[in-house]
mmCIF file of C-alpha atoms in Angstrom:
data_model
loop_
_atom_site.group_PDB
_atom_site.id
_atom_site.type_symbol
_atom_site.label_atom_id
_atom_site.label_comp_id
_atom_site.label_asym_id
_atom_site.label_seq_id
_atom_site.Cartn_x
_atom_site.Cartn_y
_atom_site.Cartn_z
ATOM 1 C CA UNK M 1 65.083 70.531 121.978
ATOM 2 C CA UNK M 2 62.699 67.957 123.453
ATOM 3 C CA UNK M 3 63.207 64.209 123.350
ATOM 4 C CA UNK M 4 60.229 61.871 123.337
ATOM 5 C CA UNK M 5 60.174 58.828 125.594
ATOM 6 C CA UNK M 6 60.272 56.245 122.797
ATOM 7 C CA UNK M 7 63.347 57.762 121.118
ATOM 8 C CA UNK M 8 65.126 58.109 124.459
ATOM 9 C CA UNK M 9 64.472 54.435 125.163
ATOM 10 C CA UNK M 10 65.863 53.444 121.746
ATOM 11 C CA UNK M 11 69.044 55.453 122.354
ATOM 12 C CA UNK M 12 69.525 54.048 125.848
ATOM 13 C CA UNK M 13 69.108 50.513 124.505
ATOM 14 C CA UNK M 14 71.793 51.125 121.873
ATOM 15 C CA UNK M 15 74.183 52.482 124.494
ATOM 16 C CA UNK M 16 73.459 49.589 126.849
ATOM 17 C CA UNK M 17 73.968 46.930 124.171
ATOM 18 C CA UNK M 18 77.247 48.306 122.790
ATOM 19 C CA UNK M 19 80.290 49.594 124.667
ATOM 20 C CA UNK M 20 81.331 51.926 121.825
ATOM 21 C CA UNK M 21 78.712 53.615 119.644
ATOM 22 C CA UNK M 22 79.320 56.170 116.916
ATOM 23 C CA UNK M 23 76.299 58.093 115.684
ATOM 24 C CA UNK M 24 77.336 59.184 112.205
ATOM 25 C CA UNK M 25 76.263 60.033 108.674
ATOM 26 C CA UNK M 26 76.678 56.900 106.595
ATOM 27 C CA UNK M 27 78.354 53.689 107.667
ATOM 28 C CA UNK M 28 81.802 52.633 108.790
ATOM 29 C CA UNK M 29 82.437 51.261 105.293
ATOM 30 C CA UNK M 30 80.905 54.269 103.534
ATOM 31 C CA UNK M 31 80.859 57.523 105.535
ATOM 32 C CA UNK M 32 78.662 60.205 103.988
ATOM 33 C CA UNK M 33 80.401 63.316 105.301
ATOM 34 C CA UNK M 34 83.970 64.366 105.958
ATOM 35 C CA UNK M 35 83.561 64.592 109.737
ATOM 36 C CA UNK M 36 82.098 61.091 109.945
ATOM 37 C CA UNK M 37 84.900 59.795 107.717
ATOM 38 C CA UNK M 38 87.501 61.404 109.981
ATOM 39 C CA UNK M 39 85.914 59.830 113.060
ATOM 40 C CA UNK M 40 85.763 56.334 111.575
ATOM 41 C CA UNK M 41 89.323 56.573 110.233
ATOM 42 C CA UNK M 42 90.527 57.295 113.765
ATOM 43 C CA UNK M 43 88.436 54.614 115.457
ATOM 44 C CA UNK M 44 89.382 52.026 112.834
ATOM 45 C CA UNK M 45 93.001 52.347 113.912
ATOM 46 C CA UNK M 46 92.249 51.550 117.530
ATOM 47 C CA UNK M 47 89.219 49.263 117.523
ATOM 48 C CA UNK M 48 88.595 46.102 115.496
ATOM 49 C CA UNK M 49 84.891 46.415 116.175
ATOM 50 C CA UNK M 50 82.475 49.108 117.298
ATOM 51 C CA UNK M 51 78.823 49.894 116.644
ATOM 52 C CA UNK M 52 77.717 52.632 114.260
ATOM 53 C CA UNK M 53 74.286 54.196 113.767
ATOM 54 C CA UNK M 54 73.538 55.816 110.417
ATOM 55 C CA UNK M 55 71.449 58.842 111.392
ATOM 56 C CA UNK M 56 70.653 59.556 107.724
ATOM 57 C CA UNK M 57 68.396 56.501 107.764
ATOM 58 C CA UNK M 58 66.716 57.380 111.055
ATOM 59 C CA UNK M 59 65.447 60.980 111.407
ATOM 60 C CA UNK M 60 64.200 60.358 114.950
ATOM 61 C CA UNK M 61 67.629 59.234 116.149
ATOM 62 C CA UNK M 62 69.322 61.998 114.140
ATOM 63 C CA UNK M 63 67.474 64.699 116.068
ATOM 64 C CA UNK M 64 67.050 62.711 119.251
ATOM 65 C CA UNK M 65 70.748 62.089 119.867
ATOM 66 C CA UNK M 66 71.394 65.824 119.685
ATOM 67 C CA UNK M 67 68.913 66.377 122.484
ATOM 68 C CA UNK M 68 70.010 63.317 124.465
ATOM 69 C CA UNK M 69 73.565 64.499 124.987
ATOM 70 C CA UNK M 70 72.927 68.204 124.421
ATOM 71 C CA UNK M 71 75.398 68.072 121.543
ATOM 72 C CA UNK M 72 74.305 69.827 118.323
ATOM 73 C CA UNK M 73 76.365 68.091 115.644
ATOM 74 C CA UNK M 74 77.007 64.673 114.103
ATOM 75 C CA UNK M 75 79.082 62.489 114.521
ATOM 76 C CA UNK M 76 78.905 61.720 118.221
ATOM 77 C CA UNK M 77 80.981 59.092 120.020
ATOM 78 C CA UNK M 78 79.684 57.333 123.138
ATOM 79 C CA UNK M 79 81.772 54.955 125.260
ATOM 80 C CA UNK M 80 80.120 52.942 128.028
ATOM 81 C CA UNK M 81 77.054 55.150 127.759
ATOM 82 C CA UNK M 82 78.962 58.410 128.169
ATOM 83 C CA UNK M 83 79.306 61.082 125.487
ATOM 84 C CA UNK M 84 82.938 61.566 124.452
ATOM 85 C CA UNK M 85 82.357 64.189 121.772
ATOM 86 C CA UNK M 86 82.415 64.882 118.063
ATOM 87 C CA UNK M 87 85.009 64.649 115.318
ATOM 88 C CA UNK M 88 87.267 67.421 116.642
ATOM 89 C CA UNK M 89 87.402 65.983 120.156
ATOM 90 C CA UNK M 90 88.031 62.483 118.794
ATOM 91 C CA UNK M 91 90.939 63.879 116.787
ATOM 92 C CA UNK M 92 92.357 65.799 119.749
ATOM 93 C CA UNK M 93 92.139 62.783 122.048
ATOM 94 C CA UNK M 94 93.788 60.608 119.406
ATOM 95 C CA UNK M 95 96.668 63.054 119.037
ATOM 96 C CA UNK M 96 97.232 63.292 122.792
ATOM 97 C CA UNK M 97 96.983 59.542 123.376
ATOM 98 C CA UNK M 98 93.877 59.884 125.576
ATOM 99 C CA UNK M 99 91.798 57.859 123.117
ATOM 100 C CA UNK M 100 94.353 55.042 123.187
ATOM 101 C CA UNK M 101 94.160 55.043 126.969
ATOM 102 C CA UNK M 102 90.359 55.052 126.905
ATOM 103 C CA UNK M 103 90.298 51.931 124.725
ATOM 104 C CA UNK M 104 93.247 50.201 126.392
ATOM 105 C CA UNK M 105 95.343 50.463 123.232
ATOM 106 C CA UNK M 106 99.119 50.780 123.005
ATOM 107 C CA UNK M 107 100.204 54.431 123.360
ATOM 108 C CA UNK M 108 101.031 56.029 120.005
ATOM 109 C CA UNK M 109 104.555 56.128 118.642
ATOM 110 C CA UNK M 110 105.424 59.827 118.447
ATOM 111 C CA UNK M 111 108.709 59.428 116.587
ATOM 112 C CA UNK M 112 108.894 62.143 113.881
ATOM 113 C CA UNK M 113 109.148 60.590 110.401
ATOM 114 C CA UNK M 114 111.882 61.373 107.911
ATOM 115 C CA UNK M 115 110.299 62.956 104.854
ATOM 116 C CA UNK M 116 111.577 64.664 101.716
ATOM 117 C CA UNK M 117 110.008 67.731 100.128
ATOM 118 C CA UNK M 118 111.433 68.524 96.702
ATOM 119 C CA UNK M 119 112.403 72.052 95.665
ATOM 120 C CA UNK M 120 109.397 72.320 93.322
ATOM 121 C CA UNK M 121 106.999 71.175 96.014
ATOM 122 C CA UNK M 122 108.522 73.502 98.610
ATOM 123 C CA UNK M 123 108.169 76.492 96.296
ATOM 124 C CA UNK M 124 104.567 75.603 95.467
ATOM 125 C CA UNK M 125 103.727 75.233 99.171
ATOM 126 C CA UNK M 126 105.342 78.581 99.993
ATOM 127 C CA UNK M 127 103.343 80.318 97.277
ATOM 128 C CA UNK M 128 100.127 78.611 98.302
ATOM 129 C CA UNK M 129 100.480 79.463 101.992
ATOM 130 C CA UNK M 130 102.009 82.937 101.666
ATOM 131 C CA UNK M 131 98.838 84.711 102.788
ATOM 132 C CA UNK M 132 97.871 82.166 105.452
ATOM 133 C CA UNK M 133 98.196 83.505 108.983
ATOM 134 C CA UNK M 134 97.828 81.640 112.258
ATOM 135 C CA UNK M 135 97.562 78.214 110.650
ATOM 136 C CA UNK M 136 99.883 75.279 110.007
ATOM 137 C CA UNK M 137 100.210 72.828 107.128
ATOM 138 C CA UNK M 138 98.789 69.452 108.147
ATOM 139 C CA UNK M 139 99.186 66.200 106.228
ATOM 140 C CA UNK M 140 96.798 63.369 107.029
ATOM 141 C CA UNK M 141 97.509 59.894 105.646
ATOM 142 C CA UNK M 142 94.830 57.276 106.177
ATOM 143 C CA UNK M 143 95.320 53.536 106.691
ATOM 144 C CA UNK M 144 94.565 53.039 102.988
ATOM 145 C CA UNK M 145 97.295 55.604 102.108
ATOM 146 C CA UNK M 146 94.745 58.204 101.024
ATOM 147 C CA UNK M 147 96.344 61.549 101.809
ATOM 148 C CA UNK M 148 95.283 65.155 102.096
ATOM 149 C CA UNK M 149 96.830 68.490 102.999
ATOM 150 C CA UNK M 150 94.961 71.137 104.922
ATOM 151 C CA UNK M 151 95.658 74.444 106.606
ATOM 152 C CA UNK M 152 94.460 74.456 110.202
ATOM 153 C CA UNK M 153 95.607 75.761 113.578
ATOM 154 C CA UNK M 154 98.516 73.886 115.113
ATOM 155 C CA UNK M 155 97.560 71.381 117.783
ATOM 156 C CA UNK M 156 99.284 70.948 121.125
ATOM 157 C CA UNK M 157 100.012 67.306 120.339
ATOM 158 C CA UNK M 158 100.994 67.559 116.672
ATOM 159 C CA UNK M 159 104.107 65.739 115.513
ATOM 160 C CA UNK M 160 106.053 68.372 113.571
ATOM 161 C CA UNK M 161 108.647 67.730 110.868
ATOM 162 C CA UNK M 162 110.613 70.247 108.802
ATOM 163 C CA UNK M 163 111.962 69.474 105.333
ATOM 164 C CA UNK M 164 113.367 71.940 102.795
ATOM 165 C CA UNK M 165 112.258 74.786 105.046
ATOM 166 C CA UNK M 166 108.622 73.584 105.123
ATOM 167 C CA UNK M 167 107.012 72.644 108.435
ATOM 168 C CA UNK M 168 104.472 69.813 108.266
ATOM 169 C CA UNK M 169 102.194 68.734 111.118
ATOM 170 C CA UNK M 170 101.042 65.122 111.593
ATOM 171 C CA UNK M 171 98.813 63.139 113.900
ATOM 172 C CA UNK M 172 100.495 59.991 115.326
ATOM 173 C CA UNK M 173 99.034 57.563 112.779
ATOM 174 C CA UNK M 174 99.820 59.767 109.808
ATOM 175 C CA UNK M 175 103.342 60.299 111.112
ATOM 176 C CA UNK M 176 104.072 56.576 111.115
ATOM 177 C CA UNK M 177 102.640 56.127 107.619
ATOM 178 C CA UNK M 178 104.677 59.100 106.388
ATOM 179 C CA UNK M 179 108.048 57.456 107.022
ATOM 180 C CA UNK M 180 110.249 57.877 103.960
ATOM 181 C CA UNK M 181 107.682 59.660 101.788
ATOM 182 C CA UNK M 182 108.708 62.062 99.047
ATOM 183 C CA UNK M 183 106.447 65.060 98.476
ATOM 184 C CA UNK M 184 106.832 66.403 94.953
ATOM 185 C CA UNK M 185 105.096 68.807 92.577
ATOM 186 C CA UNK M 186 104.068 67.060 89.387
ATOM 187 C CA UNK M 187 102.472 67.988 86.076
ATOM 188 C CA UNK M 188 100.369 65.365 84.305
ATOM 189 C CA UNK M 189 97.630 65.317 81.686
ATOM 190 C CA UNK M 190 95.201 65.523 84.599
ATOM 191 C CA UNK M 191 96.748 68.777 85.875
ATOM 192 C CA UNK M 192 99.310 69.983 88.405
ATOM 193 C CA UNK M 193 99.532 69.329 92.104
ATOM 194 C CA UNK M 194 101.363 67.866 95.049
ATOM 195 C CA UNK M 195 102.160 64.175 94.820
ATOM 196 C CA UNK M 196 103.181 61.716 97.534
ATOM 197 C CA UNK M 197 105.449 58.798 96.765
ATOM 198 C CA UNK M 198 105.638 56.091 99.406
ATOM 199 C CA UNK M 199 108.714 53.904 99.860
ATOM 200 C CA UNK M 200 108.440 50.834 97.675
ATOM 201 C CA UNK M 201 105.355 52.087 95.816
ATOM 202 C CA UNK M 202 105.084 50.908 92.241
ATOM 203 C CA UNK M 203 104.861 53.216 89.238
ATOM 204 C CA UNK M 204 101.348 53.766 87.904
ATOM 205 C CA UNK M 205 101.003 52.758 84.270
ATOM 206 C CA UNK M 206 98.563 54.181 81.735
ATOM 207 C CA UNK M 207 96.299 52.014 79.635
ATOM 208 C CA UNK M 208 94.211 53.125 76.663
ATOM 209 C CA UNK M 209 90.604 52.064 76.264
ATOM 210 C CA UNK M 210 91.633 49.973 73.243
ATOM 211 C CA UNK M 211 94.199 48.116 75.354
ATOM 212 C CA UNK M 212 91.649 47.761 78.136
ATOM 213 C CA UNK M 213 89.093 46.225 75.763
ATOM 214 C CA UNK M 214 91.625 43.628 74.614
ATOM 215 C CA UNK M 215 92.765 42.706 78.107
ATOM 216 C CA UNK M 216 89.193 42.446 79.391
ATOM 217 C CA UNK M 217 88.438 40.068 76.516
ATOM 218 C CA UNK M 218 91.514 38.036 77.486
ATOM 219 C CA UNK M 219 90.554 38.097 81.158
ATOM 220 C CA UNK M 220 94.050 39.338 81.967
ATOM 221 C CA UNK M 221 93.142 42.420 84.027
ATOM 222 C CA UNK M 222 90.720 43.379 86.811
ATOM 223 C CA UNK M 223 88.816 46.593 86.135
ATOM 224 C CA UNK M 224 87.741 48.715 89.116
ATOM 225 C CA UNK M 225 85.223 51.524 88.614
ATOM 226 C CA UNK M 226 85.827 54.245 91.200
ATOM 227 C CA UNK M 227 82.990 56.599 90.241
ATOM 228 C CA UNK M 228 80.494 57.715 92.915
ATOM 229 C CA UNK M 229 76.825 56.820 92.769
ATOM 230 C CA UNK M 230 75.766 59.765 90.602
ATOM 231 C CA UNK M 231 78.341 58.852 87.962
ATOM 232 C CA UNK M 232 77.274 55.223 87.961
ATOM 233 C CA UNK M 233 73.667 56.340 87.588
ATOM 234 C CA UNK M 234 74.565 58.443 84.542
ATOM 235 C CA UNK M 235 76.467 55.614 82.865
ATOM 236 C CA UNK M 236 76.444 52.168 84.452
ATOM 237 C CA UNK M 237 79.677 50.321 85.103
ATOM 238 C CA UNK M 238 80.936 47.981 82.421
ATOM 239 C CA UNK M 239 79.760 44.402 83.018
ATOM 240 C CA UNK M 240 83.317 43.238 83.751
ATOM 241 C CA UNK M 241 84.003 45.999 86.285
ATOM 242 C CA UNK M 242 84.097 45.711 90.032
ATOM 243 C CA UNK M 243 82.634 48.823 91.696
ATOM 244 C CA UNK M 244 84.682 50.368 94.497
ATOM 245 C CA UNK M 245 81.668 52.020 96.145
ATOM 246 C CA UNK M 246 79.792 48.713 96.306
ATOM 247 C CA UNK M 247 82.598 46.383 97.409
ATOM 248 C CA UNK M 248 84.597 48.779 99.563
ATOM 249 C CA UNK M 249 88.295 49.550 99.626
ATOM 250 C CA UNK M 250 89.229 46.908 102.180
ATOM 251 C CA UNK M 251 87.695 44.047 100.178
ATOM 252 C CA UNK M 252 89.462 45.022 96.961
ATOM 253 C CA UNK M 253 92.739 45.721 98.760
ATOM 254 C CA UNK M 254 92.660 42.087 99.934
ATOM 255 C CA UNK M 255 93.234 40.872 96.362
ATOM 256 C CA UNK M 256 96.626 39.239 95.671
ATOM 257 C CA UNK M 257 99.224 41.974 95.308
ATOM 258 C CA UNK M 258 100.273 40.752 91.850
ATOM 259 C CA UNK M 259 96.740 41.096 90.437
ATOM 260 C CA UNK M 260 96.806 43.312 87.317
ATOM 261 C CA UNK M 261 94.464 46.228 88.084
ATOM 262 C CA UNK M 262 92.985 48.972 85.926
ATOM 263 C CA UNK M 263 91.114 51.906 87.468
ATOM 264 C CA UNK M 264 88.468 53.879 85.618
ATOM 265 C CA UNK M 265 86.404 56.968 86.424
ATOM 266 C CA UNK M 266 84.668 59.626 84.326
ATOM 267 C CA UNK M 267 87.694 61.258 82.687
ATOM 268 C CA UNK M 268 90.666 59.467 84.248
ATOM 269 C CA UNK M 269 91.413 61.997 86.997
ATOM 270 C CA UNK M 270 90.049 60.623 90.278
ATOM 271 C CA UNK M 271 90.971 57.082 89.218
ATOM 272 C CA UNK M 272 94.629 58.138 89.157
ATOM 273 C CA UNK M 273 94.477 58.978 92.847
ATOM 274 C CA UNK M 274 92.845 55.666 93.728
ATOM 275 C CA UNK M 275 95.424 53.809 91.636
ATOM 276 C CA UNK M 276 98.197 55.528 93.600
ATOM 277 C CA UNK M 277 96.655 54.331 96.864
ATOM 278 C CA UNK M 278 96.629 50.715 95.676
ATOM 279 C CA UNK M 279 100.213 51.042 94.464
ATOM 280 C CA UNK M 280 101.232 52.397 97.860
ATOM 281 C CA UNK M 281 99.635 49.290 99.384
ATOM 282 C CA UNK M 282 102.021 47.074 97.431
ATOM 283 C CA UNK M 283 100.097 46.208 94.263
ATOM 284 C CA UNK M 284 102.683 45.685 91.541
ATOM 285 C CA UNK M 285 100.617 45.983 88.333
ATOM 286 C CA UNK M 286 98.488 49.108 88.554
ATOM 287 C CA UNK M 287 97.101 51.046 85.574
ATOM 288 C CA UNK M 288 94.943 54.123 85.098
ATOM 289 C CA UNK M 289 92.538 54.151 82.156
ATOM 290 C CA UNK M 290 93.294 57.185 79.957
ATOM 291 C CA UNK M 291 90.202 59.302 79.376
ATOM 292 C CA UNK M 292 88.005 57.118 81.570
ATOM 293 C CA UNK M 293 84.446 56.154 80.691
ATOM 294 C CA UNK M 294 84.186 59.177 78.416
ATOM 295 C CA UNK M 295 86.941 57.753 76.203
ATOM 296 C CA UNK M 296 85.297 54.306 76.298
ATOM 297 C CA UNK M 297 82.059 55.858 75.034
ATOM 298 C CA UNK M 298 83.804 57.845 72.303
ATOM 299 C CA UNK M 299 86.201 55.185 71.065
ATOM 300 C CA UNK M 300 84.783 51.768 72.003
ATOM 301 C CA UNK M 301 81.049 51.725 72.650
ATOM 302 C CA UNK M 302 78.929 54.768 71.670
ATOM 303 C CA UNK M 303 75.881 53.216 73.353
ATOM 304 C CA UNK M 304 77.434 54.061 76.717
ATOM 305 C CA UNK M 305 75.961 57.484 77.666
ATOM 306 C CA UNK M 306 78.315 60.452 77.849
ATOM 307 C CA UNK M 307 77.636 62.925 80.627
#
């Protein structure tokens, strides 16, 4: 792959002007792919500030950076003008402590957390992983308490914890955030699945669209619309709502912890997960809107499009 002189000069200027540069899809506040999100989540833990380049907005840089470092994928991390690598290498270096050393950060605490896996959750995990060979169960917990399980090969630097006969692998940051968690198997109106309860997290309440209408009229609750762009395009957010995708998680998480919050999505499923993250962050009055925008359209305002 060739690299024209003008694009090379642009890349070299970026690397000269910024010690740490991440070429990624999307932005630090709104990554547009899972690998870019994983890279920013890791860097956010170690660096208060670093420069990002959204290659989706710059086709020349998107292709040019691949040729510049002879690296075929995005994201790409550069430090002091040198290519470090992509998402997998960033993750590996974070787990080993090499990334901390590179940035002059405090070495990671590798103390294994105490966790609890209930009998129901353990049985569900055993059934779900019965046919998996050569992989381990990993649990990643982000700084905002978003969590996800995945099956992947064990890493040399994983922090491994066993509870109720189930082995769980963590990276250092996830391990520290996992202290005291309870992993359970729950059944709700939204379906069945694994659930994480953090120490001190508040219970999520349900609120009907009728109750929401009344409290919005009173001004006694803050409504947060968690739908992605395509959902907002199909049916715009209510005038009183704050939009998570526009304001960002960090800005909304800075609200006073006693702020009454209600979360709404299309049908009330994804909003439950976001509500749980805010509750884990210490918010004491957290509600999920039953039925979401679809229920609002059916029961409150039929002019709101259903989709």
